[in-house]
XYZ file of C-alpha atoms in Angstrom:
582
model
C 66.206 -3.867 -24.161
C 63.698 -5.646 -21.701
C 65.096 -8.262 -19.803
C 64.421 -12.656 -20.582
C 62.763 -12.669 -16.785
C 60.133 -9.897 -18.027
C 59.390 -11.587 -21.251
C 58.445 -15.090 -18.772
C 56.402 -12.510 -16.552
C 54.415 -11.525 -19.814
C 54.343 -14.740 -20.821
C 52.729 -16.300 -17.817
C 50.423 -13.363 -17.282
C 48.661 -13.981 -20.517
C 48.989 -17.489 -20.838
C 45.770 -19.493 -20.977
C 44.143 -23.142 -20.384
C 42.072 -25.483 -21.806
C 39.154 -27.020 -19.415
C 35.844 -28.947 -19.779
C 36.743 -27.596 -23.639
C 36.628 -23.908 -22.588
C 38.886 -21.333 -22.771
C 39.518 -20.018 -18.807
C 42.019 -17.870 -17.189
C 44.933 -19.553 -15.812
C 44.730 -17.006 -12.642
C 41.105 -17.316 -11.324
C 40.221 -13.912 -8.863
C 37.558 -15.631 -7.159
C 37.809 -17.711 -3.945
C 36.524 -21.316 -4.311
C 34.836 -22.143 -1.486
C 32.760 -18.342 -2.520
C 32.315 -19.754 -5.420
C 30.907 -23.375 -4.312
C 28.644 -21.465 -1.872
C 26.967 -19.120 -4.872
C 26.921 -22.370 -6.746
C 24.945 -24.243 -3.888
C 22.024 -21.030 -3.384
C 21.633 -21.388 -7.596
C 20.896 -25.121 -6.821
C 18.753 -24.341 -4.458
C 16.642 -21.839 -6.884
C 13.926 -23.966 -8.686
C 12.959 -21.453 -11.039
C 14.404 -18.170 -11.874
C 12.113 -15.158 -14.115
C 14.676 -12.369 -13.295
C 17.806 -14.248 -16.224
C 20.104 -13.106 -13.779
C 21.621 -16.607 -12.308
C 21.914 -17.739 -16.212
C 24.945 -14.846 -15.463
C 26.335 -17.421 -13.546
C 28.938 -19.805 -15.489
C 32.078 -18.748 -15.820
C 34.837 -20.129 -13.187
C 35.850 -16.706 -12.387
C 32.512 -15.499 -9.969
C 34.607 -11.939 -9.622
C 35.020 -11.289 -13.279
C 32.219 -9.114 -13.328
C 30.339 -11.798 -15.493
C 27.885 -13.236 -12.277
C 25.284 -10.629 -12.114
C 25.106 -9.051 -8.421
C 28.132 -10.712 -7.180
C 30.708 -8.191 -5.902
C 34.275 -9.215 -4.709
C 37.068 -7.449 -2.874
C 39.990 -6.843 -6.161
C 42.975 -8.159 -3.864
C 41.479 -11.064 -2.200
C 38.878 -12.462 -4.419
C 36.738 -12.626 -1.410
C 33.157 -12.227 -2.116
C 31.430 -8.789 -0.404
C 28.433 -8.167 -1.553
C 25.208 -10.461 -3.107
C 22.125 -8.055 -4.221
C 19.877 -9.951 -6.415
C 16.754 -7.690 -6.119
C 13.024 -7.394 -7.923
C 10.266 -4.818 -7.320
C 8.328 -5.779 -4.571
C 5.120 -7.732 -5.495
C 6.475 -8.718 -8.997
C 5.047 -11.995 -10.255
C 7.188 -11.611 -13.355
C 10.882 -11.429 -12.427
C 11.031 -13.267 -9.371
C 13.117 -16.633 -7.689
C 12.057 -19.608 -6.567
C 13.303 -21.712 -3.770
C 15.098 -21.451 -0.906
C 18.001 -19.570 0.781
C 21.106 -22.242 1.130
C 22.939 -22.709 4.329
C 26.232 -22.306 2.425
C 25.941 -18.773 1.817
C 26.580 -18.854 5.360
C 30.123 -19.659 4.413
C 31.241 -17.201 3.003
C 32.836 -15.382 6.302
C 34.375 -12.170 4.103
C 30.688 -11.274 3.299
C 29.651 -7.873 4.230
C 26.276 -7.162 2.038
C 23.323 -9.303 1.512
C 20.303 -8.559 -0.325
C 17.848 -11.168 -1.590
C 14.542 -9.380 -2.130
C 11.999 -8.794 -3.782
C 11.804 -12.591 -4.921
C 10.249 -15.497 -3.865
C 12.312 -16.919 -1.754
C 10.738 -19.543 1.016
C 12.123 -21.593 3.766
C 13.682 -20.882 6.907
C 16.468 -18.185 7.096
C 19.519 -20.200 7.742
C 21.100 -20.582 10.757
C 24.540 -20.653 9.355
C 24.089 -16.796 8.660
C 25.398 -16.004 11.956
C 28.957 -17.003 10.921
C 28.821 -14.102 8.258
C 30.424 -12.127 11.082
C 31.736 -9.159 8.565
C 28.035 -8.575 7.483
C 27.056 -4.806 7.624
C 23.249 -5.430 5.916
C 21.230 -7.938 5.513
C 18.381 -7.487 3.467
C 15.695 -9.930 3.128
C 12.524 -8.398 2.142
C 9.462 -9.339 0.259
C 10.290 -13.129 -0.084
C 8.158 -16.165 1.354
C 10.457 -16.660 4.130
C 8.605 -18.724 7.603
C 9.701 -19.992 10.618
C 11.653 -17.980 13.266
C 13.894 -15.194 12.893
C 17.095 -17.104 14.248
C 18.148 -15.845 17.778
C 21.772 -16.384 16.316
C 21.828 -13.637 13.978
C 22.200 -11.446 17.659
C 26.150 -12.727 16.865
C 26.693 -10.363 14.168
C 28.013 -7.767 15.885
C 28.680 -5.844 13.118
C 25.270 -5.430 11.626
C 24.292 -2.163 10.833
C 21.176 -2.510 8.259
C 18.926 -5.286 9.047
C 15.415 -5.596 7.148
C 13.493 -8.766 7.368
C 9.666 -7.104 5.785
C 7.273 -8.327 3.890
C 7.360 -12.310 4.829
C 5.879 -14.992 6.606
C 7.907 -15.149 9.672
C 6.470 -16.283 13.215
C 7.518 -15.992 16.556
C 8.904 -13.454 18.881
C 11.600 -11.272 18.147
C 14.250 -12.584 19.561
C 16.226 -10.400 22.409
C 19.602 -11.420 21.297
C 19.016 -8.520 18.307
C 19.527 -5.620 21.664
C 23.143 -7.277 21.319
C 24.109 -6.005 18.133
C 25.233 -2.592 19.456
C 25.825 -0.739 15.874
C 22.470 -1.670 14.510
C 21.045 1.698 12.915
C 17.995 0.161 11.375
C 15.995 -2.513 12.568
C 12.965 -3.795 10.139
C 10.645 -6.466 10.400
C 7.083 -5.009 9.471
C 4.426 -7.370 7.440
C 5.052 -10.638 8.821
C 3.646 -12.288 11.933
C 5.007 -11.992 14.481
C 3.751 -12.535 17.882
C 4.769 -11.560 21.582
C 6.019 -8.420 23.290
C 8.912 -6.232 22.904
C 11.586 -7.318 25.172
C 12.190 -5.230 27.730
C 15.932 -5.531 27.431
C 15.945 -3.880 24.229
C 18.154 -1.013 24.577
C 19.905 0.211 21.463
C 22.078 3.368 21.702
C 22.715 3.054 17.980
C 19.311 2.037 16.518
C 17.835 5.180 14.539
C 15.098 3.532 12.524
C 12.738 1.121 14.404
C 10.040 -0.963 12.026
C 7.671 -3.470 13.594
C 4.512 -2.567 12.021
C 1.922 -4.967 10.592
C 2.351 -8.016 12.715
C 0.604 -9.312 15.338
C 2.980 -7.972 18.146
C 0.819 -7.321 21.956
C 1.412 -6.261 25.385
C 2.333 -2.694 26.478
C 4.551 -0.718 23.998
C 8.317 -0.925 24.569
C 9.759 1.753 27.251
C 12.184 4.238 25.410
C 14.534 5.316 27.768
C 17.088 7.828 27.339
C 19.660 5.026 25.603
C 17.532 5.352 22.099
C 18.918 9.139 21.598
C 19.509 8.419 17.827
C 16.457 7.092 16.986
C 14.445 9.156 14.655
C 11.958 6.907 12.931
C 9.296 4.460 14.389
C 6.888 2.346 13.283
C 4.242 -0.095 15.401
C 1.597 0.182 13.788
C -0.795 -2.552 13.003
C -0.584 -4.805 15.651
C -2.112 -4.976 19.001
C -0.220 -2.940 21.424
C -2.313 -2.022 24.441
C -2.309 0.352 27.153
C -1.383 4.082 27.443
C 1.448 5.876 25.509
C 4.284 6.015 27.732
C 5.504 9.135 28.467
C 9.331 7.879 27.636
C 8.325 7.921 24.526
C 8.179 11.614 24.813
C 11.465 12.230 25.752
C 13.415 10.845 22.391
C 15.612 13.879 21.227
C 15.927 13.228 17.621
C 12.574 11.861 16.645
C 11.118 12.354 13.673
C 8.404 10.303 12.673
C 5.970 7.905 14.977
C 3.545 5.474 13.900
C 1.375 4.116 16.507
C -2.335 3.883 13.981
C -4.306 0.531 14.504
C -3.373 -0.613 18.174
C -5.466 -0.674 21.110
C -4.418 2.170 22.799
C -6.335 3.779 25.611
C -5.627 7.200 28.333
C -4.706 10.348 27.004
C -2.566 11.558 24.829
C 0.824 13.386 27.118
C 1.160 16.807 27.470
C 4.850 16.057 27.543
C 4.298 15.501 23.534
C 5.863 19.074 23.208
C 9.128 17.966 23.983
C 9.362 15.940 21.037
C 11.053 19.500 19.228
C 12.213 17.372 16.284
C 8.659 15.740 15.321
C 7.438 16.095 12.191
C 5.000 13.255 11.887
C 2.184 12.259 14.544
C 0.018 9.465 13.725
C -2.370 7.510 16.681
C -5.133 6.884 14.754
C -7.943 4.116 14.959
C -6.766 3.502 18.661
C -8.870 4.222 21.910
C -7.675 7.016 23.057
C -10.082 10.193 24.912
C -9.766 12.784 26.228
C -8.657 16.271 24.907
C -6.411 17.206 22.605
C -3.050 18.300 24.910
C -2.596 22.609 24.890
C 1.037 20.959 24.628
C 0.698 19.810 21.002
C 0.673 23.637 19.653
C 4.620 23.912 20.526
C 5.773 21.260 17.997
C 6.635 23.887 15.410
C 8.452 20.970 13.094
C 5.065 19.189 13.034
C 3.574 19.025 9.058
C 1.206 15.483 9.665
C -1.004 14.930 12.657
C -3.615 12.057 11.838
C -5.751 11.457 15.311
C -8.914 9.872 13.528
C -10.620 6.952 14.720
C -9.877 7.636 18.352
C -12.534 9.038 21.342
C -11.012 12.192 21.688
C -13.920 14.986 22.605
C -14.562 18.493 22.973
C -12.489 21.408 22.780
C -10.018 22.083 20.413
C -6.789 23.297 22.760
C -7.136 26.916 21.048
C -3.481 27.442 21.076
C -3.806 25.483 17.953
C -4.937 28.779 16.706
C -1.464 30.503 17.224
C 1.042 27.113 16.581
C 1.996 24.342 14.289
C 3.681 26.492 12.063
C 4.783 23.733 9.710
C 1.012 21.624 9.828
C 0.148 20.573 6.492
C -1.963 17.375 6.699
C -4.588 17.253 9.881
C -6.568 14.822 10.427
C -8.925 14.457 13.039
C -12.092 12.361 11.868
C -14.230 10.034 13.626
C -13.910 10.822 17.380
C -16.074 12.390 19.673
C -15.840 16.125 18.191
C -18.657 17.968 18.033
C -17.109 20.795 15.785
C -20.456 22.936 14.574
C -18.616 24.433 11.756
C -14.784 24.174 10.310
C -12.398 25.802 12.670
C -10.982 29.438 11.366
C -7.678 28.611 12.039
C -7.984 25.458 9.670
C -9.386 27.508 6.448
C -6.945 29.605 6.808
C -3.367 27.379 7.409
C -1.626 26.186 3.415
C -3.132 22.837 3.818
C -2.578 19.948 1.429
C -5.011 17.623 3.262
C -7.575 18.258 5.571
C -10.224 15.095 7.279
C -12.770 16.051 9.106
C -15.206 13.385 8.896
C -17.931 12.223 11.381
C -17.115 16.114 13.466
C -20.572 16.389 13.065
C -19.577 19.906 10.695
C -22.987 21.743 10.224
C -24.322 24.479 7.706
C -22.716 25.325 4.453
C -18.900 24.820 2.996
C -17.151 27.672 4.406
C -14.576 29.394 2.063
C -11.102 28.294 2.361
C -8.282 30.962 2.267
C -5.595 28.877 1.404
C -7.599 26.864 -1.389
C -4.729 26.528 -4.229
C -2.519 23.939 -1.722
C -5.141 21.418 -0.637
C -4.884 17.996 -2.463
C -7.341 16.372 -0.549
C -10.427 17.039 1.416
C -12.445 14.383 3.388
C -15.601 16.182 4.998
C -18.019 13.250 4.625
C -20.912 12.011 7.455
C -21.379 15.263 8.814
C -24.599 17.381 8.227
C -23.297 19.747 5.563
C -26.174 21.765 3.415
C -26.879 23.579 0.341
C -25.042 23.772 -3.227
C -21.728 23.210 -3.512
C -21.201 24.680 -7.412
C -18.714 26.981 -6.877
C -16.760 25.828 -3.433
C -13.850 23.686 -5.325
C -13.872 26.283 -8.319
C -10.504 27.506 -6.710
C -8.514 24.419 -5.281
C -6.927 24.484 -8.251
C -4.513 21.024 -6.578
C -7.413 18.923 -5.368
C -7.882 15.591 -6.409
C -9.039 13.819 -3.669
C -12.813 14.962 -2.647
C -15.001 13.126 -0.219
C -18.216 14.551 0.574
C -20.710 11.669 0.959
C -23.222 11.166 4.033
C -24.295 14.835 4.276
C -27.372 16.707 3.247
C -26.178 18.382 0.022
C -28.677 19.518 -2.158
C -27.200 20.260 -5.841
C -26.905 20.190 -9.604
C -24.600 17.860 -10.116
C -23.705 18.984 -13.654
C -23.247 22.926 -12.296
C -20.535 21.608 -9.892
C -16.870 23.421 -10.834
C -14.622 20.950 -9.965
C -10.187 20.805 -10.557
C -8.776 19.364 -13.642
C -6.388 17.350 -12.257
C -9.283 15.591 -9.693
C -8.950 11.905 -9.833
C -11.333 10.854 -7.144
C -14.700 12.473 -6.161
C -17.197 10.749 -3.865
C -20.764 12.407 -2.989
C -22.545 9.492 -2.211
C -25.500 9.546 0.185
C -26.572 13.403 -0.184
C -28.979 14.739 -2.536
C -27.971 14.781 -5.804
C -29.912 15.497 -9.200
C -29.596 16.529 -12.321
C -26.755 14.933 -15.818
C -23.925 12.933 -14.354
C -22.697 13.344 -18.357
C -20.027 16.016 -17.990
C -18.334 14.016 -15.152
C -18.186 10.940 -16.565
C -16.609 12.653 -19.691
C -13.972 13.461 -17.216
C -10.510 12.518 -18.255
C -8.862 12.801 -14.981
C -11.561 10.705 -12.984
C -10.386 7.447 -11.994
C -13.081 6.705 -8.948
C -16.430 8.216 -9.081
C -19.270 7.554 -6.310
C -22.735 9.283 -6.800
C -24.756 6.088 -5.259
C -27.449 6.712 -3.102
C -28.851 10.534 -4.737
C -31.525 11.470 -6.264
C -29.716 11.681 -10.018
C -32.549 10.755 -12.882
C -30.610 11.360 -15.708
C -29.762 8.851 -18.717
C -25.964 7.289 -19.018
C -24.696 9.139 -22.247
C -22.328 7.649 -24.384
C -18.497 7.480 -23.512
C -15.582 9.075 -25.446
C -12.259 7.824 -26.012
C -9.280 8.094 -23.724
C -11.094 7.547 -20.253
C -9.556 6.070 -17.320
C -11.914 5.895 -15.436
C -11.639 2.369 -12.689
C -14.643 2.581 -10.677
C -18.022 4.000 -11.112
C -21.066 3.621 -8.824
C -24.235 5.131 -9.716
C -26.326 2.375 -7.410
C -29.475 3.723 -5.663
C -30.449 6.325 -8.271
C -33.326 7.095 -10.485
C -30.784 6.372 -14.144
C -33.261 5.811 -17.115
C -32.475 4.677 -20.536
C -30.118 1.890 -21.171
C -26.361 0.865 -20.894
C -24.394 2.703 -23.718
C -22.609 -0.123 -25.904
C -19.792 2.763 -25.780
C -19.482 1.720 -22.400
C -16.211 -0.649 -23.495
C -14.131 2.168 -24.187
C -13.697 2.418 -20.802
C -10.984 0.294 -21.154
C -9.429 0.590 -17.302
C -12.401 0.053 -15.709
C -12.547 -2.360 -12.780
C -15.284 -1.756 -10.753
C -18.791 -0.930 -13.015
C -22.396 -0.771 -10.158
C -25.718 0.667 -11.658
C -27.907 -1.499 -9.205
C -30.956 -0.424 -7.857
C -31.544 1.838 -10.887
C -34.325 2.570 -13.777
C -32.113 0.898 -16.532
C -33.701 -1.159 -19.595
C -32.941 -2.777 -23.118
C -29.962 -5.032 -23.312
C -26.923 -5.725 -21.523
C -24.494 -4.477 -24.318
C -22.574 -7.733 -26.247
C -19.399 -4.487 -25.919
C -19.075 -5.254 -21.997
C -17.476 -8.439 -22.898
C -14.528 -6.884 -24.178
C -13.578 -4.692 -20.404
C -11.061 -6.801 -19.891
C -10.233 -5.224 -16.612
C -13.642 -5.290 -15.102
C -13.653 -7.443 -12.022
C -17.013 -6.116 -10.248
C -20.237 -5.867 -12.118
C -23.092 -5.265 -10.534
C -26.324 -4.484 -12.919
C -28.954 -5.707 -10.578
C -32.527 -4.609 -9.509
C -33.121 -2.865 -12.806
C -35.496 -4.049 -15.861
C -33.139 -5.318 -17.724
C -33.927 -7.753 -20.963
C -32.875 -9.993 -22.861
C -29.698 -12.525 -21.988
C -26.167 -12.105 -20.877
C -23.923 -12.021 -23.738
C -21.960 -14.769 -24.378
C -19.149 -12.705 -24.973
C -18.555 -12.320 -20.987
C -16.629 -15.449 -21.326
C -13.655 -13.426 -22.203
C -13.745 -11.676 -19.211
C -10.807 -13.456 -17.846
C -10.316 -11.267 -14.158
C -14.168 -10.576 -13.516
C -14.562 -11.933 -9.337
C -17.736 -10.610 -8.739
C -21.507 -10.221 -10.438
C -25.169 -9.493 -9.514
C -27.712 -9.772 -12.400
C -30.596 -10.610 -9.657
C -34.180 -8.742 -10.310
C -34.544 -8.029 -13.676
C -36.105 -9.563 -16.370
C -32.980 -12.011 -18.314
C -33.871 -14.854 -19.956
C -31.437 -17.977 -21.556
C -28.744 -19.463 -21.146
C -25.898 -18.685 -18.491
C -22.361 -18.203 -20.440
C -21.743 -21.921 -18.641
C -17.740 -20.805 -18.387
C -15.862 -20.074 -15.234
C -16.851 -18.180 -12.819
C -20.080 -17.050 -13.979
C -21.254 -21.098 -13.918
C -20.003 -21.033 -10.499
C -21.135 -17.928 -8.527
C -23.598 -18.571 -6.384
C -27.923 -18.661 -7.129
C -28.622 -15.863 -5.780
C -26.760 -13.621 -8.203
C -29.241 -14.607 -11.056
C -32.395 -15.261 -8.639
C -35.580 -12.611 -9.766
C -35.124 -13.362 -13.554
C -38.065 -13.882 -16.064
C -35.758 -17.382 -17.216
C -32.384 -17.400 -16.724
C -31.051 -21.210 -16.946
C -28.242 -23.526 -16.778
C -25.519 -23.568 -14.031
C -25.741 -22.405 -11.368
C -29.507 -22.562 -11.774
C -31.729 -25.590 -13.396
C -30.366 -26.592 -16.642
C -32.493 -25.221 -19.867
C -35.263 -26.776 -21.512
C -34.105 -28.516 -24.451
C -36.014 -26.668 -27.490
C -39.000 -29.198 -29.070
């Protein structure tokens, strides 16, 4: 028989009270002051898409009830706030600010807000959240400074700050926090140089790309043996590449594309054993290519476009890079002649080679089943081109404009799964039908060839988003099947032989936000039913033969003259208003 004292244990464990005329537990898990502190950031939200602070109403915050509140079970301490949203979502989102209070709760040790759109400062009182291991801030509307306080939270290990508005430096104090692993802050603004006191034996992933960050890149010295991954690309870094930067043992991945980087690239690259991903490009470097880079047998992506590198290829490239898979070396001062052999004949999945001033016809690639993209545009390529792709069975990226490639369009064997295919600027004829029946084309660019052929009318279950067939010889007139293309955004057929009518169908693509139909002999007037075209941005009807009324609805009342001007008698805003009819 159970004892009086464990029937009174029973009884208190279960017993309940009445407040505010709700039913609550009588022993509340969560701390108070946690509790006042989630209560003040919810104040501080003006509007909330994602439902999930509506979670946030019962008493107990560590019930399980307040979505993306976690709590230690024994104390009742608040750990952990993740309230997250996909990045760029203008759906489920939060507005407002981030409150000083959550700065309270000391017990903290995650913090992820992102995703939203969150604004303000970041709070100053965060740097008494001394237990913090991550703090995760991304993809909000956060300005000011990054406070030189948070450098207090010594126990920091995550710390990502992307995808704001923040200004300023980056403060030193952040070389203090001496178990940081990964460091964030790309796609703000951020201004100044990389302190040189930032040594961090600890950091392994270093982020400062797209900002606004100058001076000479940060010396790497022997301290930063754990870091693997880094990022500065986008801002404007100047001088050389140091050579410290070559002596990181565990390495993986650098970024260094869109500085302004000038010398040479180091031979001393080949220590880096554990690279796998080079990218300098759109710098100002020249010189060779290093003999050096060959011994990086991890290496898969080298991108060195957009530099002045010249003249020769190191030919140990010939006998190394074991593990290359994406090369690109476009737009320096190469002066190829023809596609190296050694090129054709590595498993590729993506080869650029534009501007290398590549001469003669495609060469036969031995490998052709692996590449997914091939960029071999402004170089003096010639002859037909029917049967080159007839084997890359993976391609679906294909640039080949600028050249001097004479062909029949509609004899061209292209992939199945190709999505994008751009041969503008070569020498094009013949039916542009059978591509544009294409049901895995989303971006198609034939302007500027020599392609007479009449627009045919579309099928169902096309995807196509842009087409450009400017600077042709087209004929016939705009198929009113032309609205089936129901995901089509960008739509050019200037400087073309079109007539008849602009179809009334167009009015109904309501994803087109780029028309261009001018320079044609077009007739007739612009269908009223462009009014529903409720994301168009952009339109050129000039030099053809239109005549009425304007739709007089926003934006097409508002672009600018000289989209309508060399009409027969086009009227109303934003040209003269019409004649009234006698």
């Amino acid at each position: 028989m159970r004892s009086p004292k464990w029937k009174l244990c029973l009884a208190l464990q279960f017993l309940i009270i009445s407040i505010s005329g709700k039913i609550v537990s009588s022993a509340l898990l969560c701390s108070e002051d946690d509790r006042a502190a989630l209560l003040s950031f919810k104040a501080g939200i003006v509007k909330d898409t994602t439902g999930i602070l509506s979670s946030w109403r019962a008493l107990d915050c560590c019930s399980g009830a307040w979505e993306g509140v976690t709590c230690n079970p024994k104390s009742g301490h608040v750990i952990g706030l993740q309230l997250q949203s996909a990045a760029g979502s203008s759906v489920f989102v939060m507005k407002g600010i981030l409150s000083p209070a959550l700065g309270s709760m000391k017990f903290l040790e995650t913090m992820i807000i992102s995703g939203m759109k969150i604004a303000g400062n970041i709070p100053e009182s965060f740097s008494n959240l001394t237990g913090l291991k991550q703090l995760y801030l991304e993809d909000n509307l956060l300005d000011g400074k990054i406070p030189a306080s948070l450098g207090s939270l010594h126990s920091l290990r995550y710390l990502s700050l992307s995808g704001n508005k923040l200004r300023g430096q980056l403060p030193p104090s952040l070389a203090t926090l001496k178990s940081l692993v990964q460091l964030t802050v790309s796609r703000n603004l951020l201004t100044g140089s990389i302190p040189s006191s930032f040594i961090n034996p600890s950091l392994q992933v270093l982020d400062l790309s797209n900002n606004l960050f100058s001076g000479k890149l940060p010396s790497f010295s022997s301290q930063f043996r754990n870091l693997s991954y880094i990022d500065l690309s986008n801002n404007q870094f100047s001088g050389e590449i140091p050579i410290s930067l070559c002596y990181l043992p565990s390495v993986s991945s650098i970024n260094l594309n869109h500085n302004k980087l000038t010398g040479k690239i180091p031979d001393q690259i080949s220590n880096l054993k554990s690279l796998s991903s080079l990218s300098i490009a759109n710098n100002s470097l020249t010189g060779t290519i290093p003999e050096s880079l060959a011994k990086l047998s991890n290496l898969w992506l080298l991108n060195l476009s957009s530099n002045g590198l010249r003249d020769p290829l190191p030919g140990s490239l010939s006998k190394g890079l074991p593990s290359l898979s994406s090369v690109d070396l476009s737009y320096n001062n190469l002066q190829l002649g023809k596609i190296p052999d050694w090129l054709r004949t590595k498993k590729l999945t993506s080869l650029n080679l534009a501007g290398c001033n590549i001469k003669g016809n495609l060469p036969i690639f031995k490998q052709p089943d692996t590449l997914g993209s091939l960029d071999l545009s402004k170089n003096s390529i010639t002859g037909t081109i029917s049967n080159v792709f007839a084997n890359m069975t993976s391609l679906q990226t294909l640039k080949l404009s600028n050249n001097m490639i004479i062909t029949n369009i509609s004899e061209i064997i292209l992939p199945e799964i190709l999505s994008s295919l751009d041969l503008h600027s070569n020498q094009l004829f013949g039916s542009v039908s059978i591509l544009l029946q294409k049901s895995s084309l989303r971006e198609l660019d034939l302007s500027n060839n020599k392609i007479s052929d009449k627009l045919s009318e579309f099928k169902e279950q096309l995807y196509l988003k842009s087409i450009n067939l400017s600077r042709n010889r087209i004929t016939g007139q705009i198929p009113s099947t032309v609205s089936r293309l129901t995901s089509l955004e960008r739509l050019d057929l200037s400087r073309n032989l079109i007539k008849g009518s602009i179809p009334e169908t167009v009015g109904s693509m309501r994803s087109l936000n780029w028309l261009d139909l001018s320079n044609n002999g077009l007739t007739g007037k612009i269908p009223q039913s462009f009014t529903m075209l409720e994301n168009i941005r952009h339109v050129n009807f000039r030099s053809n033969r239109l005549c009425g009324e304007i739709p007089q609805r926003r934006p097409f009342n508002a672009f600018k003259p000289v989209a309508y001007a060399g009409n027969l008698c086009l009227c109303g805003q934003p040209l003269p208003p019409c004649k009234k009819k006698q």
